[in-house]
XYZ file of C-alpha atoms in Angstrom:
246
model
C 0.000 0.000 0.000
C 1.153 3.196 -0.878
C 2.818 4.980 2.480
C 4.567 7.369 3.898
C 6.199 6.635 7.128
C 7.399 8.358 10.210
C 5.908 11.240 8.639
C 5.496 13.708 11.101
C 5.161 17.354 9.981
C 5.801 15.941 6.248
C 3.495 17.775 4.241
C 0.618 17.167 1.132
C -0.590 19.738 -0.656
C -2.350 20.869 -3.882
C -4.048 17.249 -4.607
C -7.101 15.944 -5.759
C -7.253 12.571 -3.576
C -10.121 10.405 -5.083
C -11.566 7.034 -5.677
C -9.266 4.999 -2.667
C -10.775 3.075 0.179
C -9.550 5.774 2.623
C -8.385 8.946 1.265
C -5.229 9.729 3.202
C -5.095 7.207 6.326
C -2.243 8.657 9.353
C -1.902 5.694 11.535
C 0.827 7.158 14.535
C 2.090 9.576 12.712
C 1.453 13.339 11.827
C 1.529 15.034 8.901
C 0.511 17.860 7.299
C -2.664 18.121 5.266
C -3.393 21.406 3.658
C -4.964 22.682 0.344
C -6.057 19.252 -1.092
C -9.369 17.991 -2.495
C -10.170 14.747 -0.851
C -13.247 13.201 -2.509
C -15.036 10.094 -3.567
C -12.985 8.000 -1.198
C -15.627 4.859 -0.007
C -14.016 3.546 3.136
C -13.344 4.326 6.207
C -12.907 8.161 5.218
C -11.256 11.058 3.316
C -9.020 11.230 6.104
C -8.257 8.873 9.079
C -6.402 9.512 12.504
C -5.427 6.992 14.443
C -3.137 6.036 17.037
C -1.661 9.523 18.249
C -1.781 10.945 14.758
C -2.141 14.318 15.657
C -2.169 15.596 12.330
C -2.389 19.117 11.160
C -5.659 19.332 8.722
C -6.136 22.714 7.156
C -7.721 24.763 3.970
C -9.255 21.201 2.586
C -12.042 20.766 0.555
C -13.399 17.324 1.829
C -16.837 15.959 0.102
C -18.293 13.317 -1.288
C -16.530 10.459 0.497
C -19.492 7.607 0.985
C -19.828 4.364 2.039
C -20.517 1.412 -0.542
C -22.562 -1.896 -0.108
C -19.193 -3.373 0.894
C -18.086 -1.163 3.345
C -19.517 1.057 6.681
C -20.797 4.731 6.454
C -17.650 6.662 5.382
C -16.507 9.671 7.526
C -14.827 13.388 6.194
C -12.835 13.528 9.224
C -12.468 10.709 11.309
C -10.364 10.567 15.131
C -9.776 7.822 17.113
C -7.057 8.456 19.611
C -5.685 10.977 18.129
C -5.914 15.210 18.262
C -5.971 16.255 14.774
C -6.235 19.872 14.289
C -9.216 21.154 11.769
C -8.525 24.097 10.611
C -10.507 26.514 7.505
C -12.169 23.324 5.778
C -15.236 22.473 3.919
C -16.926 19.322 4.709
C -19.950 18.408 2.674
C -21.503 15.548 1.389
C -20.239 13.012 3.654
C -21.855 10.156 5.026
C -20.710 11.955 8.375
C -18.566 15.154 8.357
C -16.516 14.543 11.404
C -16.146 12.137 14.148
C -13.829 12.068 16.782
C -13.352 8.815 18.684
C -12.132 8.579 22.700
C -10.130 11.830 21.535
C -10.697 15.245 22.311
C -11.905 17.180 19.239
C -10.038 20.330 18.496
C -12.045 21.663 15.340
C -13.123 25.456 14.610
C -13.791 27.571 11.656
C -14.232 24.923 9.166
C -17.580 24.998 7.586
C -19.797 21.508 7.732
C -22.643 21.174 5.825
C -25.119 18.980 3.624
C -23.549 15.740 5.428
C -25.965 12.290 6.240
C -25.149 14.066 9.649
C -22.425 16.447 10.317
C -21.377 15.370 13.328
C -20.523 11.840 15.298
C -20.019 10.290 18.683
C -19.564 13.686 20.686
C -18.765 16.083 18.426
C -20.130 19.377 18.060
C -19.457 22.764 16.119
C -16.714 24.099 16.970
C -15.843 27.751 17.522
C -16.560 29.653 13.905
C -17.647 26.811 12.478
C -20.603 27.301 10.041
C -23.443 24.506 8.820
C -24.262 26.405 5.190
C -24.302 25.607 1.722
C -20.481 26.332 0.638
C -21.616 28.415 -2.195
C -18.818 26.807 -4.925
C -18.427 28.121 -8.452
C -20.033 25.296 -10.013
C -19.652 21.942 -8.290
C -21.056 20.610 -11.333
C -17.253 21.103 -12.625
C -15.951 20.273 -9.948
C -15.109 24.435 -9.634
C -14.756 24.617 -5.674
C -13.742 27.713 -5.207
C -15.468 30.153 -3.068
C -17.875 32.876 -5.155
C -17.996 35.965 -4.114
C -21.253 35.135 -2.622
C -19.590 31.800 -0.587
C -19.629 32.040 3.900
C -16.437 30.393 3.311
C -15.144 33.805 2.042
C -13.145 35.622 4.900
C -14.855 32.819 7.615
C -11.060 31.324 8.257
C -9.275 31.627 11.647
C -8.655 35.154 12.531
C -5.467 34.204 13.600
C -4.702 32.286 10.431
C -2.509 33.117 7.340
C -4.417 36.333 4.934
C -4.936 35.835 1.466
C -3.051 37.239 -0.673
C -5.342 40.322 -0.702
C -4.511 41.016 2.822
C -7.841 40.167 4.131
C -8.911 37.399 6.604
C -8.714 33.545 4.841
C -11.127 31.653 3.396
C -12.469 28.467 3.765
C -11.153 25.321 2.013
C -8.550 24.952 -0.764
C -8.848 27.283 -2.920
C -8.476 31.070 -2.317
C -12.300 32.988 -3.090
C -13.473 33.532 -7.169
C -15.652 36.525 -7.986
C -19.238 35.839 -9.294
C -22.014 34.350 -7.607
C -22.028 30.410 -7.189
C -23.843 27.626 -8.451
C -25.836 26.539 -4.934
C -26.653 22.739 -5.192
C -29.151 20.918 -2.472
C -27.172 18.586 -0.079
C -29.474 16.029 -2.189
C -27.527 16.976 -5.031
C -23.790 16.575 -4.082
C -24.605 12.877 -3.209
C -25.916 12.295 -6.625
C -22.983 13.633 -7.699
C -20.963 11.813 -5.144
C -22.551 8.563 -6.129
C -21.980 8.879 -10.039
C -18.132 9.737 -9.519
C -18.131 6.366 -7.019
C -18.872 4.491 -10.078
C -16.261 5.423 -11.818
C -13.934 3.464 -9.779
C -12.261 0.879 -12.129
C -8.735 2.765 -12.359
C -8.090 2.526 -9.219
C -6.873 5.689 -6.308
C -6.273 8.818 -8.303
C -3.888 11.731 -7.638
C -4.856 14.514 -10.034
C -1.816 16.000 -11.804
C 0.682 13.617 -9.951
C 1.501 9.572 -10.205
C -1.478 6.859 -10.561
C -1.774 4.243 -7.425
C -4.065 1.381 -7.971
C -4.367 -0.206 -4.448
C -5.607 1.609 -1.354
C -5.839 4.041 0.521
C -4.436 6.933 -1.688
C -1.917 8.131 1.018
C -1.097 5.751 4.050
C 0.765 7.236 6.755
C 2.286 5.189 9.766
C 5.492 5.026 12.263
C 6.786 1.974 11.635
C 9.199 2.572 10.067
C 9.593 -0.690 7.903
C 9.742 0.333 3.777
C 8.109 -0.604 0.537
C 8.638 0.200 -3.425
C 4.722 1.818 -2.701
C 6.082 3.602 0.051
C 9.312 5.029 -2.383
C 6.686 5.951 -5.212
C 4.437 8.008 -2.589
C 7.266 9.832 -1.647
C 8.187 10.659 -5.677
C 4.891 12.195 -6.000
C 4.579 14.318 -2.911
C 7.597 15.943 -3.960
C 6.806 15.946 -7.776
C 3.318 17.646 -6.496
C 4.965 20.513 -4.480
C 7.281 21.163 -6.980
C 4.471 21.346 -9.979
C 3.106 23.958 -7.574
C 6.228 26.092 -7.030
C 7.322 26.044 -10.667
């Protein structure tokens, strides 16, 4: 299985993770997750902590991850002893949106919205944290940036990095677009959701990076024990920050 290990503080950015079992799975380890599109996963999740991974989880765009006939509900965000921290995402169209297991959730300003129910096990909104339609472009393109008309623009952590305008951050991964969005029904993204699930015979995808075909997309533990899957996710974590820095 593709994997990164000992990981901690390594960092993925600037992906589209789709069609694995688990999106990105951190199993004692914790990495950095920030400015990806995790969706159509149907496991476990479009990102699993577990085991102290105390991962860093920030300016995602997380929807669309469901369940199949062969597998359990499927989770955005899912803890279980571990303290991720959730940070300026958008979490939509989930089976659940986030769930934190015998762990103490440390989520605010993310938006969570539209899910089969938002929250699990204990959970509850955070500080900041808004329950609205995300107001995309046109999720119909898969266009997730913010419109002008989006909550998620400006709703980030006051505290957090500004755009590049100077003003307060946005929600998810992409910085805010101008024009009004495209507002779906929650009903709509899991149609959506459950044509791209279909479409499942190539395998885990990583848009504009390497091809996997076993899952989960990204596996993260501390084992420290190696694989050629492990060397290849390695390759394209560095060939996807550099595409994004060239």
């Amino acid at each position: 299985k593709p994997a990164i290990l000992g990981a901690d503080r390594a960092e993925v950015r600037g992906f589209t993770i789709t069609g694995g079992f688990d999106g990105v799975r951190c199993q004692g380890t914790s990495p950095i997750l920030r400015r990806n599109v995790i969706r159509g996963n149907f496991g476990d999740g479009g990102i699993v902590c577990l085991d102290g991974a105390d991962a860093v989880i920030e300016n995602n765009t997380i929807l669309g991850n469901l369940g199949n006939r062969f597998t359990r509900l499927s989770i955005g965000v899912y803890a279980e002893r571990s303290h991720p921290l959730l940070r300026n995402n958008i979490i939509v169209a989930n089976d659940v949106g986030y769930a934190p297991y015998e762990c103490a959730p440390d989520e605010a300003y993310n938006l969570i919205w539209g899910n089969g129910r938002d929250f699990g096990y204990s959970a509850a909104p955070g500080p900041g944290t808004l329950s609205a339609s995300p107001g995309f472009v046109d999720p119909r393109v898969d266009d997730y940036r913010p419109a002008a008309d989006s909550p998620c623009r400006d709703s980030g952590d006051p505290n957090g990095t500004l755009d590049a305008d100077g003003t307060r951050g946005d929600m998810g991964a992409f910085d805010g677009d101008g024009g009004h969005s495209v507002s779906l029904p929650a009903q709509e993204y899991f149609i959506e959701s459950i044509l791209d699930s279909l479409d499942l015979e190539a395998g885990p995808r990583i848009h504009g990076a390497s091809r996997f075909t076993s899952d989960p997309v990204f596996w993260f533990d501390s084992t420290g024990r190696g694989s050629q899957g492990e060397a290849d996710a390695r390759v394209v974590i560095a060939e996807g920050i550099r595409s994004l820095t060239d």
